[in-house]
mmCIF file of C-alpha atoms and ligand atoms in Angstrom:
data_model
loop_
_atom_site.group_PDB
_atom_site.id
_atom_site.type_symbol
_atom_site.label_atom_id
_atom_site.label_comp_id
_atom_site.label_asym_id
_atom_site.label_seq_id
_atom_site.Cartn_x
_atom_site.Cartn_y
_atom_site.Cartn_z
ATOM 1 C CA MET A 854 99.416 58.298 -0.250
ATOM 2 C CA LYS A 855 102.393 56.063 0.410
ATOM 3 C CA VAL A 856 103.695 54.059 -2.563
ATOM 4 C CA THR A 857 106.066 51.184 -1.853
ATOM 5 C CA LEU A 858 108.107 50.239 -4.896
ATOM 6 C CA VAL A 859 109.620 46.804 -5.228
ATOM 7 C CA SER A 860 111.508 45.032 -7.986
ATOM 8 C CA ARG A 861 110.193 41.759 -9.444
ATOM 9 C CA SER A 862 112.371 39.831 -6.998
ATOM 10 C CA GLY A 863 110.542 41.631 -4.152
ATOM 11 C CA ARG A 864 113.466 43.871 -3.126
ATOM 12 C CA GLU A 865 112.651 47.466 -2.238
ATOM 13 C CA PHE A 866 113.410 49.533 -5.341
ATOM 14 C CA ILE A 867 113.236 53.050 -3.868
ATOM 15 C CA LYS A 868 114.300 53.188 -0.234
ATOM 16 C CA GLY A 869 111.438 54.388 1.979
ATOM 17 C CA GLY A 870 108.984 54.473 -0.987
ATOM 18 C CA LEU A 871 107.354 57.631 -2.359
ATOM 19 C CA GLU A 872 104.803 59.964 -0.843
ATOM 20 C CA LEU A 873 102.216 61.260 -3.348
ATOM 21 C CA HIS A 874 99.037 63.323 -3.002
ATOM 22 C CA ASP A 875 95.793 61.363 -2.655
ATOM 23 C CA SER A 876 94.509 62.135 -6.162
ATOM 24 C CA ALA A 877 97.805 61.150 -7.856
ATOM 25 C CA THR A 878 97.634 59.267 -11.143
ATOM 26 C CA VAL A 879 99.946 56.512 -12.379
ATOM 27 C CA ALA A 880 101.567 59.153 -14.623
ATOM 28 C CA ASP A 881 102.356 61.215 -11.488
ATOM 29 C CA LEU A 882 103.967 58.168 -9.923
ATOM 30 C CA GLN A 883 106.048 57.582 -13.050
ATOM 31 C CA GLU A 884 107.229 61.202 -12.961
ATOM 32 C CA ALA A 885 108.089 60.866 -9.268
ATOM 33 C CA ILE A 886 110.138 57.714 -9.974
ATOM 34 C CA TYR A 887 111.992 59.519 -12.755
ATOM 35 C CA LYS A 888 112.644 62.524 -10.520
ATOM 36 C CA ARG A 889 114.083 60.293 -7.822
ATOM 37 C CA THR A 890 116.103 57.878 -10.001
ATOM 38 C CA LYS A 891 117.107 60.385 -12.759
ATOM 39 C CA LYS A 892 117.403 57.370 -15.082
ATOM 40 C CA PHE A 893 114.085 55.621 -15.554
ATOM 41 C CA TYR A 894 111.952 58.003 -17.643
ATOM 42 C CA PRO A 895 108.228 57.078 -17.797
ATOM 43 C CA SER A 896 108.272 55.060 -21.052
ATOM 44 C CA ARG A 897 111.071 52.864 -19.605
ATOM 45 C CA GLN A 898 108.888 51.876 -16.671
ATOM 46 C CA ARG A 899 106.501 48.963 -16.446
ATOM 47 C CA LEU A 900 104.429 49.203 -13.288
ATOM 48 C CA THR A 901 102.278 46.284 -12.132
ATOM 49 C CA LEU A 902 100.428 45.137 -9.051
ATOM 50 C CA PRO A 903 102.122 42.336 -7.098
ATOM 51 C CA VAL A 904 100.815 38.791 -7.663
ATOM 52 C CA PRO A 905 100.834 36.273 -4.803
ATOM 53 C CA SER A 906 103.837 33.937 -5.018
ATOM 54 C CA GLY A 907 103.072 30.722 -6.868
ATOM 55 C CA SER A 908 100.095 32.315 -8.639
ATOM 56 C CA LYS A 909 99.912 31.777 -12.410
ATOM 57 C CA GLU A 910 97.835 34.943 -12.870
ATOM 58 C CA ARG A 911 99.160 37.662 -15.140
ATOM 59 C CA PRO A 912 100.004 40.850 -13.200
ATOM 60 C CA VAL A 913 97.735 43.884 -13.701
ATOM 61 C CA VAL A 914 99.632 46.562 -15.618
ATOM 62 C CA LEU A 915 98.998 50.057 -14.268
ATOM 63 C CA SER A 916 97.555 52.378 -16.889
ATOM 64 C CA TYR A 917 99.229 55.810 -16.904
ATOM 65 C CA ASN A 918 95.998 57.835 -17.104
ATOM 66 C CA LYS A 919 94.274 56.080 -14.191
ATOM 67 C CA SER A 920 94.268 57.249 -10.591
ATOM 68 C CA LEU A 921 96.413 55.248 -8.152
ATOM 69 C CA LYS A 922 93.365 54.947 -5.923
ATOM 70 C CA ASP A 923 91.715 52.801 -8.615
ATOM 71 C CA TYR A 924 94.299 50.137 -7.791
ATOM 72 C CA CYS A 925 94.251 50.503 -4.001
ATOM 73 C CA ASP A 926 91.588 47.893 -3.278
ATOM 74 C CA GLY A 927 90.156 49.309 -0.025
ATOM 75 C CA ASN A 928 93.432 50.407 1.520
ATOM 76 C CA GLN A 929 93.285 54.004 0.292
ATOM 77 C CA ASN A 930 96.599 55.279 1.618
ATOM 78 C CA ASN A 931 99.062 52.560 0.877
ATOM 79 C CA ILE A 932 99.913 50.685 -2.280
ATOM 80 C CA THR A 933 102.727 48.371 -3.335
ATOM 81 C CA VAL A 934 103.797 48.567 -6.958
ATOM 82 C CA VAL A 935 106.226 46.325 -8.835
ATOM 83 C CA PHE A 936 108.725 48.178 -11.001
ATOM 84 C CA LYS A 937 110.390 46.750 -14.112
ATOM 85 C CA ASP A 938 112.940 48.564 -16.256
ATOM 86 C CA LEU A 939 112.024 48.092 -19.935
ATOM 87 C CA GLY A 940 115.449 49.342 -21.034
ATOM 88 C CA PRO A 941 116.217 52.325 -23.303
ATOM 89 C CA GLN A 942 113.248 53.256 -25.497
ATOM 90 C CA VAL A 943 112.778 54.963 -28.861
ATOM 91 C CA SER A 944 109.580 56.332 -30.347
ATOM 92 C CA TYR A 945 107.741 54.110 -32.835
ATOM 93 C CA ARG A 946 108.248 56.784 -35.466
ATOM 94 C CA THR A 947 112.032 56.643 -34.966
ATOM 95 C CA LEU A 948 111.996 52.839 -35.131
ATOM 96 C CA PHE A 949 109.979 52.759 -38.364
ATOM 97 C CA PHE A 950 111.928 55.637 -39.910
ATOM 98 C CA PHE A 951 115.283 53.895 -39.500
ATOM 99 C CA GLU A 952 114.085 50.479 -40.623
ATOM 100 C CA TYR A 953 112.617 51.931 -43.858
ATOM 101 C CA LEU A 954 115.443 54.393 -44.499
ATOM 102 C CA GLY A 955 117.895 51.518 -45.057
ATOM 103 C CA PRO A 956 116.132 49.928 -48.069
ATOM 104 C CA LEU A 957 115.315 53.379 -49.472
ATOM 105 C CA VAL A 958 118.998 54.375 -49.499
ATOM 106 C CA LEU A 959 120.689 51.016 -50.125
ATOM 107 C CA TYR A 960 118.645 49.900 -53.144
ATOM 108 C CA PRO A 961 119.584 52.891 -55.397
ATOM 109 C CA ILE A 962 123.272 52.340 -54.571
ATOM 110 C CA PHE A 963 123.137 49.014 -56.446
ATOM 111 C CA TYR A 964 121.400 50.705 -59.381
ATOM 112 C CA TYR A 965 123.446 53.891 -59.701
ATOM 113 C CA PHE A 966 126.935 52.970 -58.525
ATOM 114 C CA PRO A 967 129.477 50.500 -59.981
ATOM 115 C CA VAL A 968 129.275 48.197 -56.944
ATOM 116 C CA TYR A 969 129.507 45.017 -59.023
ATOM 117 C CA LYS A 970 133.174 45.818 -59.763
ATOM 118 C CA PHE A 971 133.833 44.815 -56.156
ATOM 119 C CA PHE A 972 132.161 41.461 -56.840
ATOM 120 C CA GLY A 973 134.408 40.707 -59.855
ATOM 121 C CA TYR A 974 132.198 41.976 -62.761
ATOM 122 C CA GLU A 975 134.313 44.349 -64.825
ATOM 123 C CA GLY A 976 132.257 44.572 -68.049
ATOM 124 C CA LYS A 977 129.876 47.367 -69.040
ATOM 125 C CA ARG A 978 126.501 47.052 -67.333
ATOM 126 C CA VAL A 979 123.389 47.285 -69.544
ATOM 127 C CA ILE A 980 120.385 48.595 -67.594
ATOM 128 C CA HIS A 981 117.066 46.989 -68.628
ATOM 129 C CA PRO A 982 113.824 49.022 -68.380
ATOM 130 C CA VAL A 983 112.485 46.582 -65.743
ATOM 131 C CA GLN A 984 115.433 47.436 -63.481
ATOM 132 C CA THR A 985 114.643 51.132 -63.758
ATOM 133 C CA TYR A 986 110.924 50.598 -63.061
ATOM 134 C CA ALA A 987 111.840 48.294 -60.150
ATOM 135 C CA LEU A 988 113.923 51.115 -58.655
ATOM 136 C CA TYR A 989 110.989 53.554 -58.915
ATOM 137 C CA TYR A 990 108.566 50.969 -57.523
ATOM 138 C CA TRP A 991 110.829 50.089 -54.597
ATOM 139 C CA CYS A 992 111.591 53.699 -53.672
ATOM 140 C CA PHE A 993 107.922 54.663 -53.945
ATOM 141 C CA HIS A 994 107.042 51.815 -51.574
ATOM 142 C CA TYR A 995 109.506 52.770 -48.838
ATOM 143 C CA PHE A 996 108.913 56.506 -49.265
ATOM 144 C CA LYS A 997 105.179 55.810 -48.840
ATOM 145 C CA ARG A 998 105.866 53.826 -45.675
ATOM 146 C CA ILE A 999 107.957 56.630 -44.154
ATOM 147 C CA MET A 1000 105.238 59.177 -45.014
ATOM 148 C CA GLU A 1001 102.568 56.899 -43.498
ATOM 149 C CA THR A 1002 104.664 56.538 -40.348
ATOM 150 C CA PHE A 1003 104.730 60.293 -39.822
ATOM 151 C CA PHE A 1004 101.396 61.401 -41.249
ATOM 152 C CA VAL A 1005 98.949 58.449 -41.170
ATOM 153 C CA HIS A 1006 99.444 55.853 -38.404
ATOM 154 C CA HIS A 1007 98.146 56.557 -34.903
ATOM 155 C CA PHE A 1008 100.258 54.167 -32.823
ATOM 156 C CA SER A 1009 98.866 53.091 -29.471
ATOM 157 C CA HIS A 1010 102.296 52.484 -27.945
ATOM 158 C CA ALA A 1011 104.486 55.546 -27.716
ATOM 159 C CA THR A 1012 107.797 53.720 -27.620
ATOM 160 C CA SER A 1013 109.584 50.484 -28.413
ATOM 161 C CA PRO A 1014 112.807 49.045 -26.892
ATOM 162 C CA LEU A 1015 115.965 50.395 -28.537
ATOM 163 C CA SER A 1016 117.079 46.812 -29.246
ATOM 164 C CA ASN A 1017 114.180 46.508 -31.744
ATOM 165 C CA VAL A 1018 115.831 49.179 -33.911
ATOM 166 C CA PHE A 1019 118.847 46.895 -34.428
ATOM 167 C CA ARG A 1020 116.711 43.781 -34.978
ATOM 168 C CA ASN A 1021 114.300 45.446 -37.429
ATOM 169 C CA CYS A 1022 117.056 47.308 -39.287
ATOM 170 C CA ALA A 1023 118.972 44.036 -39.686
ATOM 171 C CA TYR A 1024 115.836 42.502 -41.263
ATOM 172 C CA TYR A 1025 114.958 45.343 -43.656
ATOM 173 C CA TRP A 1026 118.470 46.454 -44.552
ATOM 174 C CA THR A 1027 119.715 42.923 -45.242
ATOM 175 C CA PHE A 1028 116.723 41.930 -47.361
ATOM 176 C CA GLY A 1029 116.838 45.302 -49.170
ATOM 177 C CA SER A 1030 120.496 44.776 -50.148
ATOM 178 C CA TYR A 1031 119.945 41.106 -51.007
ATOM 179 C CA ILE A 1032 117.098 41.892 -53.439
ATOM 180 C CA ALA A 1033 118.810 45.000 -54.851
ATOM 181 C CA TYR A 1034 121.958 42.970 -55.552
ATOM 182 C CA TYR A 1035 120.113 40.432 -57.711
ATOM 183 C CA VAL A 1036 117.617 42.725 -59.467
ATOM 184 C CA ASN A 1037 120.370 45.148 -60.541
ATOM 185 C CA HIS A 1038 122.948 42.468 -61.305
ATOM 186 C CA PRO A 1039 124.842 42.763 -64.657
ATOM 187 C CA LEU A 1040 123.809 39.148 -65.482
ATOM 188 C CA TYR A 1041 120.128 39.784 -64.659
ATOM 189 C CA THR A 1042 117.722 38.405 -67.281
ATOM 190 C CA PRO A 1043 114.514 40.427 -67.627
ATOM 191 C CA VAL A 1044 111.061 38.851 -67.916
ATOM 192 C CA SER A 1045 108.804 39.556 -70.917
ATOM 193 C CA ASP A 1046 107.389 43.042 -71.386
ATOM 194 C CA LEU A 1047 103.855 41.774 -70.737
ATOM 195 C CA GLN A 1048 104.827 40.009 -67.488
ATOM 196 C CA MET A 1049 106.608 43.152 -66.296
ATOM 197 C CA LYS A 1050 103.547 45.322 -67.005
ATOM 198 C CA ILE A 1051 101.178 42.874 -65.286
ATOM 199 C CA GLY A 1052 103.478 42.628 -62.228
ATOM 200 C CA PHE A 1053 104.060 46.333 -61.723
ATOM 201 C CA GLY A 1054 100.458 47.252 -62.629
ATOM 202 C CA PHE A 1055 99.000 44.756 -60.164
ATOM 203 C CA GLY A 1056 101.572 45.692 -57.492
ATOM 204 C CA LEU A 1057 100.846 49.388 -57.849
ATOM 205 C CA VAL A 1058 97.089 48.834 -57.438
ATOM 206 C CA CYS A 1059 97.867 46.839 -54.260
ATOM 207 C CA GLN A 1060 100.139 49.603 -52.940
ATOM 208 C CA LEU A 1061 97.308 52.111 -53.373
ATOM 209 C CA ALA A 1062 94.872 49.667 -51.748
ATOM 210 C CA ASN A 1063 97.347 49.253 -48.865
ATOM 211 C CA PHE A 1064 97.457 53.040 -48.436
ATOM 212 C CA TYR A 1065 93.663 53.166 -48.371
ATOM 213 C CA CYS A 1066 93.630 50.390 -45.705
ATOM 214 C CA HIS A 1067 95.957 52.504 -43.556
ATOM 215 C CA ILE A 1068 93.604 55.496 -43.925
ATOM 216 C CA ILE A 1069 90.726 53.274 -42.733
ATOM 217 C CA LEU A 1070 92.789 52.140 -39.718
ATOM 218 C CA LYS A 1071 93.789 55.724 -38.926
ATOM 219 C CA ASN A 1072 90.126 56.795 -38.902
ATOM 220 C CA LEU A 1073 89.366 54.169 -36.237
ATOM 221 C CA ARG A 1074 91.346 56.210 -33.711
ATOM 222 C CA SER A 1075 90.443 59.638 -32.386
ATOM 223 C CA PRO A 1076 93.202 62.230 -32.963
ATOM 224 C CA ASP A 1077 93.659 62.776 -29.178
ATOM 225 C CA GLY A 1078 95.910 59.684 -29.102
ATOM 226 C CA SER A 1079 93.653 57.788 -26.693
ATOM 227 C CA GLY A 1080 94.334 54.449 -28.478
ATOM 228 C CA GLY A 1081 91.892 51.562 -28.246
ATOM 229 C CA TYR A 1082 90.756 49.086 -30.885
ATOM 230 C CA GLN A 1083 87.678 49.145 -33.130
ATOM 231 C CA ILE A 1084 86.263 46.726 -35.649
ATOM 232 C CA PRO A 1085 87.779 47.746 -38.997
ATOM 233 C CA ARG A 1086 85.069 47.965 -41.667
ATOM 234 C CA GLY A 1087 84.843 48.810 -45.344
ATOM 235 C CA PHE A 1088 86.803 47.929 -48.478
ATOM 236 C CA VAL A 1089 88.861 44.682 -48.095
ATOM 237 C CA PHE A 1090 88.315 44.803 -44.296
ATOM 238 C CA ASN A 1091 84.801 43.449 -44.941
ATOM 239 C CA ILE A 1092 86.454 40.185 -45.994
ATOM 240 C CA VAL A 1093 89.701 39.966 -43.963
ATOM 241 C CA THR A 1094 90.793 41.225 -40.554
ATOM 242 C CA CYS A 1095 94.237 42.306 -41.763
ATOM 243 C CA ALA A 1096 93.462 43.831 -45.139
ATOM 244 C CA ASN A 1097 96.572 45.991 -44.804
ATOM 245 C CA TYR A 1098 98.851 42.941 -44.524
ATOM 246 C CA THR A 1099 96.971 41.210 -47.360
ATOM 247 C CA THR A 1100 97.500 44.132 -49.740
ATOM 248 C CA GLU A 1101 101.122 44.430 -48.573
ATOM 249 C CA ILE A 1102 101.753 40.772 -49.450
ATOM 250 C CA TYR A 1103 100.100 41.135 -52.863
ATOM 251 C CA GLN A 1104 102.066 44.244 -53.713
ATOM 252 C CA TRP A 1105 105.308 42.289 -53.078
ATOM 253 C CA LEU A 1106 103.903 39.519 -55.253
ATOM 254 C CA GLY A 1107 103.408 42.116 -58.027
ATOM 255 C CA PHE A 1108 107.024 43.267 -57.630
ATOM 256 C CA ASN A 1109 108.211 39.664 -57.863
ATOM 257 C CA ILE A 1110 106.103 38.861 -60.936
ATOM 258 C CA ALA A 1111 107.779 41.814 -62.653
ATOM 259 C CA THR A 1112 111.357 41.249 -61.460
ATOM 260 C CA GLN A 1113 111.418 37.462 -60.842
ATOM 261 C CA THR A 1114 114.366 36.806 -58.535
ATOM 262 C CA VAL A 1115 114.829 34.094 -55.922
ATOM 263 C CA ALA A 1116 115.838 36.812 -53.433
ATOM 264 C CA GLY A 1117 112.529 38.639 -53.957
ATOM 265 C CA TYR A 1118 110.497 35.468 -53.463
ATOM 266 C CA VAL A 1119 112.450 34.531 -50.329
ATOM 267 C CA PHE A 1120 111.543 37.940 -48.886
ATOM 268 C CA LEU A 1121 107.924 37.419 -49.907
ATOM 269 C CA VAL A 1122 107.781 34.078 -48.046
ATOM 270 C CA VAL A 1123 109.461 35.457 -44.897
ATOM 271 C CA ALA A 1124 107.328 38.639 -44.843
ATOM 272 C CA THR A 1125 104.150 36.589 -45.432
ATOM 273 C CA SER A 1126 104.912 34.260 -42.531
ATOM 274 C CA ILE A 1127 105.680 37.204 -40.188
ATOM 275 C CA MET A 1128 102.518 39.085 -41.169
ATOM 276 C CA THR A 1129 100.397 35.923 -40.949
ATOM 277 C CA ASN A 1130 101.513 35.373 -37.343
ATOM 278 C CA TRP A 1131 100.747 38.973 -36.445
ATOM 279 C CA ALA A 1132 97.409 38.781 -38.253
ATOM 280 C CA LEU A 1133 96.420 35.676 -36.272
ATOM 281 C CA ALA A 1134 97.201 37.507 -33.014
ATOM 282 C CA LYS A 1135 95.280 40.622 -34.130
ATOM 283 C CA HIS A 1136 92.289 38.526 -35.206
ATOM 284 C CA ARG A 1137 92.260 36.710 -31.821
ATOM 285 C CA ARG A 1138 92.502 40.039 -29.949
ATOM 286 C CA LEU A 1139 89.589 41.582 -31.874
ATOM 287 C CA LYS A 1140 87.434 38.449 -31.402
ATOM 288 C CA LYS A 1141 88.150 38.570 -27.655
ATOM 289 C CA LEU A 1142 87.445 42.308 -27.386
ATOM 290 C CA PHE A 1143 84.239 42.093 -29.426
ATOM 291 C CA ASP A 1144 82.705 38.915 -28.011
ATOM 292 C CA GLY A 1145 79.048 40.011 -28.246
ATOM 293 C CA LYS A 1146 78.627 39.815 -24.436
ATOM 294 C CA GLU A 1147 77.415 42.531 -22.020
ATOM 295 C CA GLY A 1148 76.433 44.890 -24.837
ATOM 296 C CA ARG A 1149 79.722 44.618 -26.698
ATOM 297 C CA PRO A 1150 79.412 44.136 -30.474
ATOM 298 C CA LYS A 1151 80.237 40.714 -31.878
ATOM 299 C CA TYR A 1152 83.197 40.507 -34.223
ATOM 300 C CA PRO A 1153 81.890 39.570 -37.699
ATOM 301 C CA ARG A 1154 82.929 36.373 -39.460
ATOM 302 C CA ARG A 1155 86.044 37.123 -41.491
ATOM 303 C CA TRP A 1156 89.165 35.566 -42.923
ATOM 304 C CA VAL A 1157 92.349 36.462 -41.044
ATOM 305 C CA ILE A 1158 94.522 37.202 -44.037
ATOM 306 C CA LEU A 1159 94.539 36.192 -47.719
ATOM 307 C CA PRO A 1160 96.528 34.044 -48.488
ATOM 308 C CA PRO A 1161 96.814 31.520 -46.875
ATOM 309 C CA PHE A 1162 93.043 31.419 -46.429
ATOM 310 C CA LEU A 1163 93.019 31.116 -42.651
HETATM 311 N N1 LIG B 1526 107.081 43.686 -45.461
HETATM 312 C C1 LIG B 1526 107.001 43.347 -44.195
HETATM 313 O O1 LIG B 1526 107.714 42.455 -43.711
HETATM 314 C C2 LIG B 1526 106.007 44.066 -43.313
HETATM 315 C C3 LIG B 1526 105.792 43.595 -42.010
HETATM 316 C C4 LIG B 1526 104.890 44.286 -41.202
HETATM 317 C C5 LIG B 1526 104.236 45.401 -41.694
HETATM 318 N N2 LIG B 1526 104.423 45.846 -42.964
HETATM 319 C C6 LIG B 1526 103.702 47.037 -43.504
HETATM 320 O O2 LIG B 1526 103.685 48.065 -42.532
HETATM 321 C C7 LIG B 1526 102.314 48.434 -42.263
HETATM 322 C C8 LIG B 1526 102.156 48.808 -40.792
HETATM 323 O O3 LIG B 1526 102.427 47.638 -39.999
HETATM 324 P P1 LIG B 1526 101.837 47.443 -38.535
HETATM 325 O O4 LIG B 1526 102.254 46.076 -38.095
HETATM 326 O O5 LIG B 1526 102.132 48.644 -37.702
HETATM 327 O O6 LIG B 1526 100.252 47.427 -38.882
HETATM 328 P P2 LIG B 1526 99.011 47.337 -37.913
HETATM 329 O O7 LIG B 1526 99.459 47.010 -36.523
HETATM 330 O O8 LIG B 1526 97.976 46.438 -38.502
HETATM 331 O O9 LIG B 1526 98.352 48.764 -37.919
HETATM 332 C C9 LIG B 1526 98.768 49.983 -38.400
HETATM 333 C C10 LIG B 1526 98.178 51.063 -37.461
HETATM 334 O O10 LIG B 1526 96.756 50.906 -37.309
HETATM 335 C C11 LIG B 1526 96.425 50.706 -35.936
HETATM 336 N N3 LIG B 1526 95.371 49.677 -35.825
HETATM 337 C C12 LIG B 1526 95.442 48.388 -36.271
HETATM 338 N N4 LIG B 1526 94.280 47.740 -36.020
HETATM 339 C C13 LIG B 1526 93.457 48.633 -35.393
HETATM 340 C C14 LIG B 1526 92.121 48.561 -34.881
HETATM 341 N N5 LIG B 1526 91.405 47.438 -34.975
HETATM 342 N N6 LIG B 1526 91.589 49.657 -34.284
HETATM 343 C C15 LIG B 1526 92.338 50.806 -34.203
HETATM 344 N N7 LIG B 1526 93.607 50.942 -34.684
HETATM 345 C C16 LIG B 1526 94.170 49.880 -35.268
HETATM 346 C C17 LIG B 1526 97.720 50.219 -35.282
HETATM 347 O O11 LIG B 1526 97.690 50.524 -33.906
HETATM 348 P P3 LIG B 1526 98.703 49.919 -32.803
HETATM 349 O O12 LIG B 1526 99.770 50.940 -32.667
HETATM 350 O O13 LIG B 1526 97.862 49.779 -31.588
HETATM 351 O O14 LIG B 1526 99.185 48.593 -33.321
HETATM 352 C C18 LIG B 1526 98.776 50.978 -36.051
HETATM 353 O O15 LIG B 1526 98.932 52.285 -35.579
HETATM 354 C C19 LIG B 1526 101.499 47.186 -42.649
HETATM 355 O O16 LIG B 1526 100.151 47.473 -42.928
HETATM 356 C C20 LIG B 1526 102.248 46.726 -43.845
HETATM 357 O O17 LIG B 1526 101.837 47.478 -44.974
HETATM 358 C C21 LIG B 1526 105.305 45.164 -43.771
#
């Protein structure tokens, strides 16, 4: 089978194209491209079918486990494929590991080390119990997320662009330092003992609920890594589509009730708006996938995320 490879501008990408056996899969084509170019490894490649010029249709993305013949449309021995370089990639595990490692390492620095000397505070620092519990709570949260990344989540996408590592690390590392600075500050004023206990107690219950939500999501995927989406059911998922984001938001609320800083609440607002946008997209995708037509199940009536009661 002859495969002609063109760039998105229509220029020939590999001179003379590639010759593959008739039963070749998209994965075989990706390997052949890598072998020839020595640069574009499979996860860097986005392969699509050409769309007629002027058409507003979205191009069909070639799925790596399908046979090339499935895309040939009658002409069995010749296919034109559009190649796009997605840029350097990293695994999702690497991305998540680095974004969570920052807050896990940076926060204790503000607690244990005399960093405030560099900000002009020379006096002796008195550590309040809430600051110690906040440290444990924070570290438990990010340690849990790293463990979930390696041992719980079954990601459907193997890799993410390298540039996302810098963007996501900037987000988590900056917010981590910002909150750590204020919660551990020598002039920090603690809340009442009761408020602290309510905040941490509630937050901890939500962290455990969040872990349980991730176990439910993990069990929706078969361990062979075949991906695909199912209707999440059980526990808080019976009420909201993104129960994991809901419990994540509430556990940050618990942390903020206990520690009460502007920095913490700013993070809560930003994280809530990010997760709400993602939740809306996930809810739309599940409703589209499970539309109740042609034997497909119908997605049940559910909130998207709580709050803000969408
Ligand atoms: N503080 C913050 O700013 C913030 C922001 C985002 C996330 N988080 C935390 O990080 C956790 C993970 O975030 P995430 O965005 O990766 O969560 P997510 O997309 O909702 O899902 C976590 C895992 O479950 C899979 N999954 C989700 N819905 C599924 C379905 N219907 N059927 C089968 N599998 C499904 C996902 O697969 P795919 O790989 O296909 O997506 C992913 O591997 C969140 O739950 C939250 O606790 C915090």
